[in-house]
Amino acid sequence: MSARAATSVLLLSAALAAISSLPVSAGPWIPAPGEHYSAMQGSVFTADSRYDGAGTRVPLGGSREERALLSYNELGWKKKMSVVLATPATSITDRGGIGATERTSTGLANLQFGLRYALAQGATAAAVQLDWDAPLGYDRVASLLGDGLQQLTASLQVGTAIAKRGFVEAGAGYGYRFLSVTQNGKTEEAKQDWATVVTASADLGLWLTKSVLLGGRYGGTITASHGDLFPKRDLHLAGPVLLYRVDERMDLMAGSWSTAAGKTTLHYDQVYVAVAFKQTRLDRLQGFLGGTRNP
């Protein structure tokens, strides 16, 4: 495989890993000490087109398939602070196109470890979050699971209740992607394979009935600056979500993500389902972690 082809495979692999890591939850409302929120999300998509460096959608010349199972866990640790741990198990198949021959990579992609601190809680809330994303041992060149880079991200999340009908929340962050200098001693590569990124998110949820919530979600990443081995890669995803609140401690969720715009990334049309188990004192207007009680 040529160096140019190998680089292209790496870029698309990284884009695939990005969508697998989209959280099933988040937001400015956090569980209190001893409370928890745990979810399992299954997703699937097939892509046959991509966005080039100029943002134009072009044929992929083959197809990429992804099947993923994401485990997301958040635990109230101390007063105003919670811990997040998320890991996607992923199987990715490349059928022709850039990879030439069909191949499949299966395994754990990246680990997300985060700390969330509440600045304000109530009908209106705000929180700051620090995240560390790290690859879980896959070969960054031979595997399709990701680009092997770590990422440190700091973000601010805010949200508020909408009358007595639902909630809206949004977040923005700044991250640094880097290759560990200890990885196979590739110090020179590490100096060129890095990027700073701006992240953004937004969620809207409206209760149609006592148990059914309909919403819309957005998640985006923009490359602000980068080294010579890292491309200008942007990704903007949006989609609907439907949540059924079984009771105070259990939610069922279904939704989809589609690419609204991007650069050096695949075009996604992903569908997902999730089940969440929780124990929090949050009410039904306090984000996806809330329960059944009214404020």
mmCIF file of N, CA, C and O in Angstrom, residues 69-142:
data_model
loop_
_atom_site.group_PDB
_atom_site.id
_atom_site.type_symbol
_atom_site.label_atom_id
_atom_site.label_comp_id
_atom_site.label_asym_id
_atom_site.label_seq_id
_atom_site.Cartn_x
_atom_site.Cartn_y
_atom_site.Cartn_z
ATOM 1 N N LEU A 69 -21.059 -1.218 19.892
ATOM 2 C CA LEU A 69 -21.753 -1.312 21.176
ATOM 3 C C LEU A 69 -21.010 -0.408 22.150
ATOM 4 O O LEU A 69 -19.844 -0.659 22.473
ATOM 5 N N LEU A 70 -21.675 0.640 22.575
ATOM 6 C CA LEU A 70 -21.054 1.636 23.447
ATOM 7 C C LEU A 70 -21.565 1.493 24.870
ATOM 8 O O LEU A 70 -22.776 1.469 25.112
ATOM 9 N N SER A 71 -20.635 1.380 25.816
ATOM 10 C CA SER A 71 -20.969 1.366 27.234
ATOM 11 C C SER A 71 -20.647 2.739 27.819
ATOM 12 O O SER A 71 -19.505 3.195 27.742
ATOM 13 N N TYR A 72 -21.658 3.399 28.388
ATOM 14 C CA TYR A 72 -21.479 4.718 28.990
ATOM 15 C C TYR A 72 -21.908 4.652 30.448
ATOM 16 O O TYR A 72 -23.005 4.191 30.764
ATOM 17 N N ASN A 73 -21.036 5.103 31.337
ATOM 18 C CA ASN A 73 -21.321 5.057 32.773
ATOM 19 C C ASN A 73 -20.913 6.376 33.424
ATOM 20 O O ASN A 73 -19.815 6.881 33.187
ATOM 21 N N GLU A 74 -21.810 6.900 34.243
ATOM 22 C CA GLU A 74 -21.513 8.121 34.999
ATOM 23 C C GLU A 74 -21.906 7.893 36.457
ATOM 24 O O GLU A 74 -23.017 7.451 36.754
ATOM 25 N N LEU A 75 -20.982 8.199 37.348
ATOM 26 C CA LEU A 75 -21.178 7.966 38.776
ATOM 27 C C LEU A 75 -20.976 9.259 39.549
ATOM 28 O O LEU A 75 -19.950 9.939 39.386
ATOM 29 N N GLY A 76 -21.963 9.619 40.379
ATOM 30 C CA GLY A 76 -21.789 10.749 41.275
ATOM 31 C C GLY A 76 -20.717 10.427 42.303
ATOM 32 O O GLY A 76 -20.853 9.456 43.052
ATOM 33 N N TRP A 77 -19.646 11.206 42.324
ATOM 34 C CA TRP A 77 -18.473 10.875 43.143
ATOM 35 C C TRP A 77 -18.426 11.717 44.410
ATOM 36 O O TRP A 77 -18.456 11.210 45.524
ATOM 37 N N LYS A 78 -18.339 13.011 44.235
ATOM 38 C CA LYS A 78 -18.310 13.932 45.361
ATOM 39 C C LYS A 78 -19.356 15.019 45.127
ATOM 40 O O LYS A 78 -20.005 15.055 44.084
ATOM 41 N N LYS A 79 -19.520 15.894 46.111
ATOM 42 C CA LYS A 79 -20.467 16.979 45.951
ATOM 43 C C LYS A 79 -20.107 17.790 44.715
ATOM 44 O O LYS A 79 -18.970 18.242 44.555
ATOM 45 N N LYS A 80 -21.031 17.921 43.796
ATOM 46 C CA LYS A 80 -20.895 18.673 42.557
ATOM 47 C C LYS A 80 -19.955 18.021 41.546
ATOM 48 O O LYS A 80 -19.594 18.647 40.549
ATOM 49 N N MET A 81 -19.532 16.765 41.757
ATOM 50 C CA MET A 81 -18.592 16.142 40.831
ATOM 51 C C MET A 81 -19.005 14.716 40.495
ATOM 52 O O MET A 81 -19.435 13.967 41.364
ATOM 53 N N SER A 82 -18.859 14.359 39.221
ATOM 54 C CA SER A 82 -19.141 12.991 38.781
ATOM 55 C C SER A 82 -18.003 12.500 37.899
ATOM 56 O O SER A 82 -17.201 13.283 37.380
ATOM 57 N N VAL A 83 -17.940 11.169 37.737
ATOM 58 C CA VAL A 83 -16.916 10.508 36.924
ATOM 59 C C VAL A 83 -17.597 9.802 35.756
ATOM 60 O O VAL A 83 -18.631 9.146 35.936
ATOM 61 N N VAL A 84 -17.023 9.938 34.574
ATOM 62 C CA VAL A 84 -17.561 9.324 33.360
ATOM 63 C C VAL A 84 -16.569 8.302 32.818
ATOM 64 O O VAL A 84 -15.360 8.563 32.756
ATOM 65 N N LEU A 85 -17.075 7.141 32.417
ATOM 66 C CA LEU A 85 -16.260 6.113 31.790
ATOM 67 C C LEU A 85 -17.057 5.527 30.634
ATOM 68 O O LEU A 85 -18.159 5.006 30.838
ATOM 69 N N ALA A 86 -16.512 5.611 29.412
ATOM 70 C CA ALA A 86 -17.215 5.116 28.224
ATOM 71 C C ALA A 86 -16.245 4.377 27.323
ATOM 72 O O ALA A 86 -15.110 4.821 27.123
ATOM 73 N N THR A 87 -16.706 3.240 26.776
ATOM 74 C CA THR A 87 -15.873 2.435 25.886
ATOM 75 C C THR A 87 -16.723 1.830 24.779
ATOM 76 O O THR A 87 -17.713 1.161 25.069
ATOM 77 N N PRO A 88 -16.354 2.049 23.501
ATOM 78 C CA PRO A 88 -17.077 1.404 22.416
ATOM 79 C C PRO A 88 -16.364 0.133 21.941
ATOM 80 O O PRO A 88 -15.163 0.132 21.704
ATOM 81 N N ALA A 89 -17.118 -0.951 21.825
ATOM 82 C CA ALA A 89 -16.634 -2.160 21.155
ATOM 83 C C ALA A 89 -17.137 -2.080 19.716
ATOM 84 O O ALA A 89 -18.343 -1.931 19.487
ATOM 85 N N THR A 90 -16.225 -2.167 18.749
ATOM 86 C CA THR A 90 -16.563 -1.838 17.375
ATOM 87 C C THR A 90 -16.082 -2.902 16.401
ATOM 88 O O THR A 90 -15.005 -3.473 16.577
ATOM 89 N N SER A 91 -16.879 -3.129 15.355
ATOM 90 C CA SER A 91 -16.472 -3.982 14.240
ATOM 91 C C SER A 91 -16.672 -3.184 12.958
ATOM 92 O O SER A 91 -17.786 -2.737 12.661
ATOM 93 N N ILE A 92 -15.598 -2.984 12.209
ATOM 94 C CA ILE A 92 -15.622 -2.161 11.007
ATOM 95 C C ILE A 92 -15.160 -2.994 9.820
ATOM 96 O O ILE A 92 -14.132 -3.664 9.882
ATOM 97 N N THR A 93 -15.927 -2.941 8.746
ATOM 98 C CA THR A 93 -15.589 -3.679 7.527
ATOM 99 C C THR A 93 -15.406 -2.717 6.374
ATOM 100 O O THR A 93 -16.265 -1.868 6.117
ATOM 101 N N ASP A 94 -14.280 -2.841 5.690
ATOM 102 C CA ASP A 94 -13.973 -2.044 4.507
ATOM 103 C C ASP A 94 -14.128 -2.959 3.288
ATOM 104 O O ASP A 94 -13.388 -3.939 3.135
ATOM 105 N N ARG A 95 -15.117 -2.664 2.444
ATOM 106 C CA ARG A 95 -15.345 -3.458 1.243
ATOM 107 C C ARG A 95 -14.886 -2.683 0.024
ATOM 108 O O ARG A 95 -15.603 -1.861 -0.532
ATOM 109 N N GLY A 96 -13.648 -2.943 -0.375
ATOM 110 C CA GLY A 96 -13.100 -2.292 -1.558
ATOM 111 C C GLY A 96 -12.769 -0.845 -1.294
ATOM 112 O O GLY A 96 -12.524 -0.420 -0.176
ATOM 113 N N GLY A 97 -12.802 -0.052 -2.348
ATOM 114 C CA GLY A 97 -12.501 1.372 -2.222
ATOM 115 C C GLY A 97 -11.045 1.604 -1.898
ATOM 116 O O GLY A 97 -10.153 0.946 -2.436
ATOM 117 N N ILE A 98 -10.805 2.515 -0.974
ATOM 118 C CA ILE A 98 -9.443 2.907 -0.647
ATOM 119 C C ILE A 98 -8.633 1.730 -0.123
ATOM 120 O O ILE A 98 -7.461 1.581 -0.432
ATOM 121 N N GLY A 99 -9.249 0.864 0.654
ATOM 122 C CA GLY A 99 -8.536 -0.273 1.228
ATOM 123 C C GLY A 99 -8.231 -1.375 0.236
ATOM 124 O O GLY A 99 -7.519 -2.322 0.562
ATOM 125 N N ALA A 100 -8.771 -1.293 -0.990
ATOM 126 C CA ALA A 100 -8.552 -2.262 -2.071
ATOM 127 C C ALA A 100 -9.219 -3.609 -1.767
ATOM 128 O O ALA A 100 -10.233 -3.946 -2.365
ATOM 129 N N THR A 101 -8.704 -4.399 -0.849
ATOM 130 C CA THR A 101 -9.292 -5.697 -0.537
ATOM 131 C C THR A 101 -10.190 -5.577 0.686
ATOM 132 O O THR A 101 -9.994 -4.710 1.536
ATOM 133 N N GLU A 102 -11.166 -6.473 0.777
ATOM 134 C CA GLU A 102 -12.083 -6.440 1.913
ATOM 135 C C GLU A 102 -11.363 -6.862 3.181
ATOM 136 O O GLU A 102 -10.635 -7.849 3.199
ATOM 137 N N ARG A 103 -11.576 -6.126 4.259
ATOM 138 C CA ARG A 103 -10.983 -6.480 5.541
ATOM 139 C C ARG A 103 -11.863 -5.962 6.668
ATOM 140 O O ARG A 103 -12.647 -5.022 6.482
ATOM 141 N N THR A 104 -11.724 -6.577 7.829
ATOM 142 C CA THR A 104 -12.536 -6.227 8.995
ATOM 143 C C THR A 104 -11.638 -6.088 10.220
ATOM 144 O O THR A 104 -10.727 -6.888 10.427
ATOM 145 N N SER A 105 -11.907 -5.067 11.009
ATOM 146 C CA SER A 105 -11.232 -4.878 12.301
ATOM 147 C C SER A 105 -12.288 -4.887 13.391
ATOM 148 O O SER A 105 -13.307 -4.191 13.292
ATOM 149 N N THR A 106 -12.049 -5.662 14.443
ATOM 150 C CA THR A 106 -12.989 -5.780 15.543
ATOM 151 C C THR A 106 -12.244 -5.643 16.870
ATOM 152 O O THR A 106 -11.175 -6.238 17.040
ATOM 153 N N GLY A 107 -12.798 -4.876 17.781
ATOM 154 C CA GLY A 107 -12.161 -4.729 19.089
ATOM 155 C C GLY A 107 -12.617 -3.473 19.799
ATOM 156 O O GLY A 107 -13.556 -2.792 19.372
ATOM 157 N N LEU A 108 -11.936 -3.141 20.886
ATOM 158 C CA LEU A 108 -12.210 -1.928 21.632
ATOM 159 C C LEU A 108 -11.490 -0.764 20.969
ATOM 160 O O LEU A 108 -10.309 -0.871 20.628
ATOM 161 N N ALA A 109 -12.188 0.327 20.778
ATOM 162 C CA ALA A 109 -11.600 1.490 20.111
ATOM 163 C C ALA A 109 -10.894 2.381 21.128
ATOM 164 O O ALA A 109 -9.768 2.121 21.521
ATOM 165 N N ASN A 110 -11.562 3.418 21.588
ATOM 166 C CA ASN A 110 -10.955 4.361 22.527
ATOM 167 C C ASN A 110 -11.694 4.374 23.859
ATOM 168 O O ASN A 110 -12.920 4.264 23.907
ATOM 169 N N LEU A 111 -10.950 4.552 24.921
ATOM 170 C CA LEU A 111 -11.511 4.720 26.262
ATOM 171 C C LEU A 111 -11.714 6.204 26.536
ATOM 172 O O LEU A 111 -10.819 7.019 26.294
ATOM 173 N N GLN A 112 -12.887 6.575 27.019
ATOM 174 C CA GLN A 112 -13.139 7.940 27.459
ATOM 175 C C GLN A 112 -13.241 7.960 28.974
ATOM 176 O O GLN A 112 -14.072 7.266 29.562
ATOM 177 N N PHE A 113 -12.394 8.768 29.619
ATOM 178 C CA PHE A 113 -12.459 8.983 31.060
ATOM 179 C C PHE A 113 -12.683 10.465 31.285
ATOM 180 O O PHE A 113 -11.935 11.301 30.771
ATOM 181 N N GLY A 114 -13.714 10.799 32.036
ATOM 182 C CA GLY A 114 -14.036 12.203 32.227
ATOM 183 C C GLY A 114 -14.394 12.550 33.663
ATOM 184 O O GLY A 114 -14.833 11.702 34.442
ATOM 185 N N LEU A 115 -14.180 13.811 34.000
ATOM 186 C CA LEU A 115 -14.599 14.377 35.285
ATOM 187 C C LEU A 115 -15.508 15.561 34.989
ATOM 188 O O LEU A 115 -15.165 16.433 34.181
ATOM 189 N N ARG A 116 -16.664 15.575 35.630
ATOM 190 C CA ARG A 116 -17.615 16.667 35.434
ATOM 191 C C ARG A 116 -17.847 17.385 36.757
ATOM 192 O O ARG A 116 -18.010 16.746 37.794
ATOM 193 N N TYR A 117 -17.841 18.712 36.715
ATOM 194 C CA TYR A 117 -18.021 19.518 37.920
ATOM 195 C C TYR A 117 -19.172 20.496 37.700
ATOM 196 O O TYR A 117 -19.179 21.259 36.717
ATOM 197 N N ALA A 118 -20.138 20.476 38.596
ATOM 198 C CA ALA A 118 -21.324 21.321 38.470
ATOM 199 C C ALA A 118 -21.034 22.736 38.952
ATOM 200 O O ALA A 118 -20.611 22.936 40.096
ATOM 201 N N LEU A 119 -21.262 23.689 38.089
ATOM 202 C CA LEU A 119 -21.168 25.096 38.478
ATOM 203 C C LEU A 119 -22.491 25.593 39.041
ATOM 204 O O LEU A 119 -22.523 26.472 39.917
ATOM 205 N N ALA A 120 -23.583 25.048 38.516
ATOM 206 C CA ALA A 120 -24.924 25.403 38.984
ATOM 207 C C ALA A 120 -25.853 24.254 38.643
ATOM 208 O O ALA A 120 -25.713 23.614 37.604
ATOM 209 N N GLN A 121 -26.787 23.954 39.535
ATOM 210 C CA GLN A 121 -27.771 22.907 39.313
ATOM 211 C C GLN A 121 -29.140 23.449 39.686
ATOM 212 O O GLN A 121 -29.284 24.254 40.597
ATOM 213 N N GLY A 122 -30.154 23.004 38.981
ATOM 214 C CA GLY A 122 -31.511 23.497 39.200
ATOM 215 C C GLY A 122 -32.238 23.494 37.877
ATOM 216 O O GLY A 122 -31.917 22.735 36.963
ATOM 217 N N ALA A 123 -33.237 24.360 37.728
ATOM 218 C CA ALA A 123 -33.936 24.469 36.446
ATOM 219 C C ALA A 123 -32.972 24.902 35.349
ATOM 220 O O ALA A 123 -33.076 24.486 34.198
ATOM 221 N N THR A 124 -32.026 25.760 35.717
ATOM 222 C CA THR A 124 -30.930 26.145 34.819
ATOM 223 C C THR A 124 -29.639 25.607 35.414
ATOM 224 O O THR A 124 -29.410 25.710 36.616
ATOM 225 N N ALA A 125 -28.806 25.024 34.555
ATOM 226 C CA ALA A 125 -27.597 24.358 35.058
ATOM 227 C C ALA A 125 -26.401 24.658 34.175
ATOM 228 O O ALA A 125 -26.534 25.014 32.993
ATOM 229 N N ALA A 126 -25.214 24.497 34.765
ATOM 230 C CA ALA A 126 -23.957 24.644 34.033
ATOM 231 C C ALA A 126 -22.929 23.712 34.660
ATOM 232 O O ALA A 126 -22.940 23.478 35.878
ATOM 233 N N ALA A 127 -22.055 23.154 33.835
ATOM 234 C CA ALA A 127 -21.015 22.251 34.316
ATOM 235 C C ALA A 127 -19.809 22.334 33.400
ATOM 236 O O ALA A 127 -19.932 22.629 32.210
ATOM 237 N N VAL A 128 -18.647 22.072 33.973
ATOM 238 C CA VAL A 128 -17.424 21.966 33.178
ATOM 239 C C VAL A 128 -17.008 20.496 33.176
ATOM 240 O O VAL A 128 -17.266 19.759 34.130
ATOM 241 N N GLN A 129 -16.388 20.076 32.086
ATOM 242 C CA GLN A 129 -15.991 18.678 31.954
ATOM 243 C C GLN A 129 -14.583 18.577 31.394
ATOM 244 O O GLN A 129 -14.225 19.284 30.450
ATOM 245 N N LEU A 130 -13.780 17.690 31.968
ATOM 246 C CA LEU A 130 -12.452 17.361 31.470
ATOM 247 C C LEU A 130 -12.468 15.910 31.015
ATOM 248 O O LEU A 130 -12.879 15.023 31.772
ATOM 249 N N ASP A 131 -12.039 15.656 29.774
ATOM 250 C CA ASP A 131 -12.059 14.309 29.199
ATOM 251 C C ASP A 131 -10.679 13.907 28.713
ATOM 252 O O ASP A 131 -9.927 14.739 28.184
ATOM 253 N N TRP A 132 -10.386 12.644 28.875
ATOM 254 C CA TRP A 132 -9.193 12.028 28.284
ATOM 255 C C TRP A 132 -9.659 10.840 27.451
ATOM 256 O O TRP A 132 -10.273 9.919 27.957
ATOM 257 N N ASP A 133 -9.360 10.880 26.157
ATOM 258 C CA ASP A 133 -9.661 9.773 25.252
ATOM 259 C C ASP A 133 -8.348 9.116 24.856
ATOM 260 O O ASP A 133 -7.424 9.803 24.403
ATOM 261 N N ALA A 134 -8.285 7.786 24.996
ATOM 262 C CA ALA A 134 -7.040 7.076 24.709
ATOM 263 C C ALA A 134 -7.329 5.784 23.955
ATOM 264 O O ALA A 134 -8.307 5.095 24.241
ATOM 265 N N PRO A 135 -6.495 5.433 22.955
ATOM 266 C CA PRO A 135 -6.669 4.171 22.226
ATOM 267 C C PRO A 135 -6.390 2.982 23.133
ATOM 268 O O PRO A 135 -5.539 3.050 24.022
ATOM 269 N N LEU A 136 -7.116 1.885 22.878
ATOM 270 C CA LEU A 136 -7.002 0.706 23.732
ATOM 271 C C LEU A 136 -6.195 -0.409 23.065
ATOM 272 O O LEU A 136 -6.642 -1.548 22.956
ATOM 273 N N GLY A 137 -5.008 -0.068 22.569
ATOM 274 C CA GLY A 137 -4.045 -1.073 22.155
ATOM 275 C C GLY A 137 -4.107 -1.549 20.724
ATOM 276 O O GLY A 137 -3.323 -2.412 20.329
ATOM 277 N N TYR A 138 -4.999 -1.005 19.886
ATOM 278 C CA TYR A 138 -5.036 -1.439 18.488
ATOM 279 C C TYR A 138 -3.870 -0.838 17.697
ATOM 280 O O TYR A 138 -3.281 0.167 18.085
ATOM 281 N N ASP A 139 -3.554 -1.475 16.573
ATOM 282 C CA ASP A 139 -2.495 -1.000 15.688
ATOM 283 C C ASP A 139 -3.038 0.160 14.861
ATOM 284 O O ASP A 139 -3.948 -0.011 14.056
ATOM 285 N N ARG A 140 -2.504 1.338 15.052
ATOM 286 C CA ARG A 140 -3.065 2.521 14.413
ATOM 287 C C ARG A 140 -2.888 2.543 12.905
ATOM 288 O O ARG A 140 -3.563 3.291 12.204
ATOM 289 N N VAL A 141 -1.976 1.739 12.355
ATOM 290 C CA VAL A 141 -1.774 1.673 10.910
ATOM 291 C C VAL A 141 -2.572 0.529 10.290
ATOM 292 O O VAL A 141 -3.266 0.697 9.294
ATOM 293 N N ALA A 142 -2.500 -0.653 10.895
ATOM 294 C CA ALA A 142 -3.139 -1.834 10.318
ATOM 295 C C ALA A 142 -4.625 -1.929 10.653
ATOM 296 O O ALA A 142 -5.388 -2.553 9.919
#
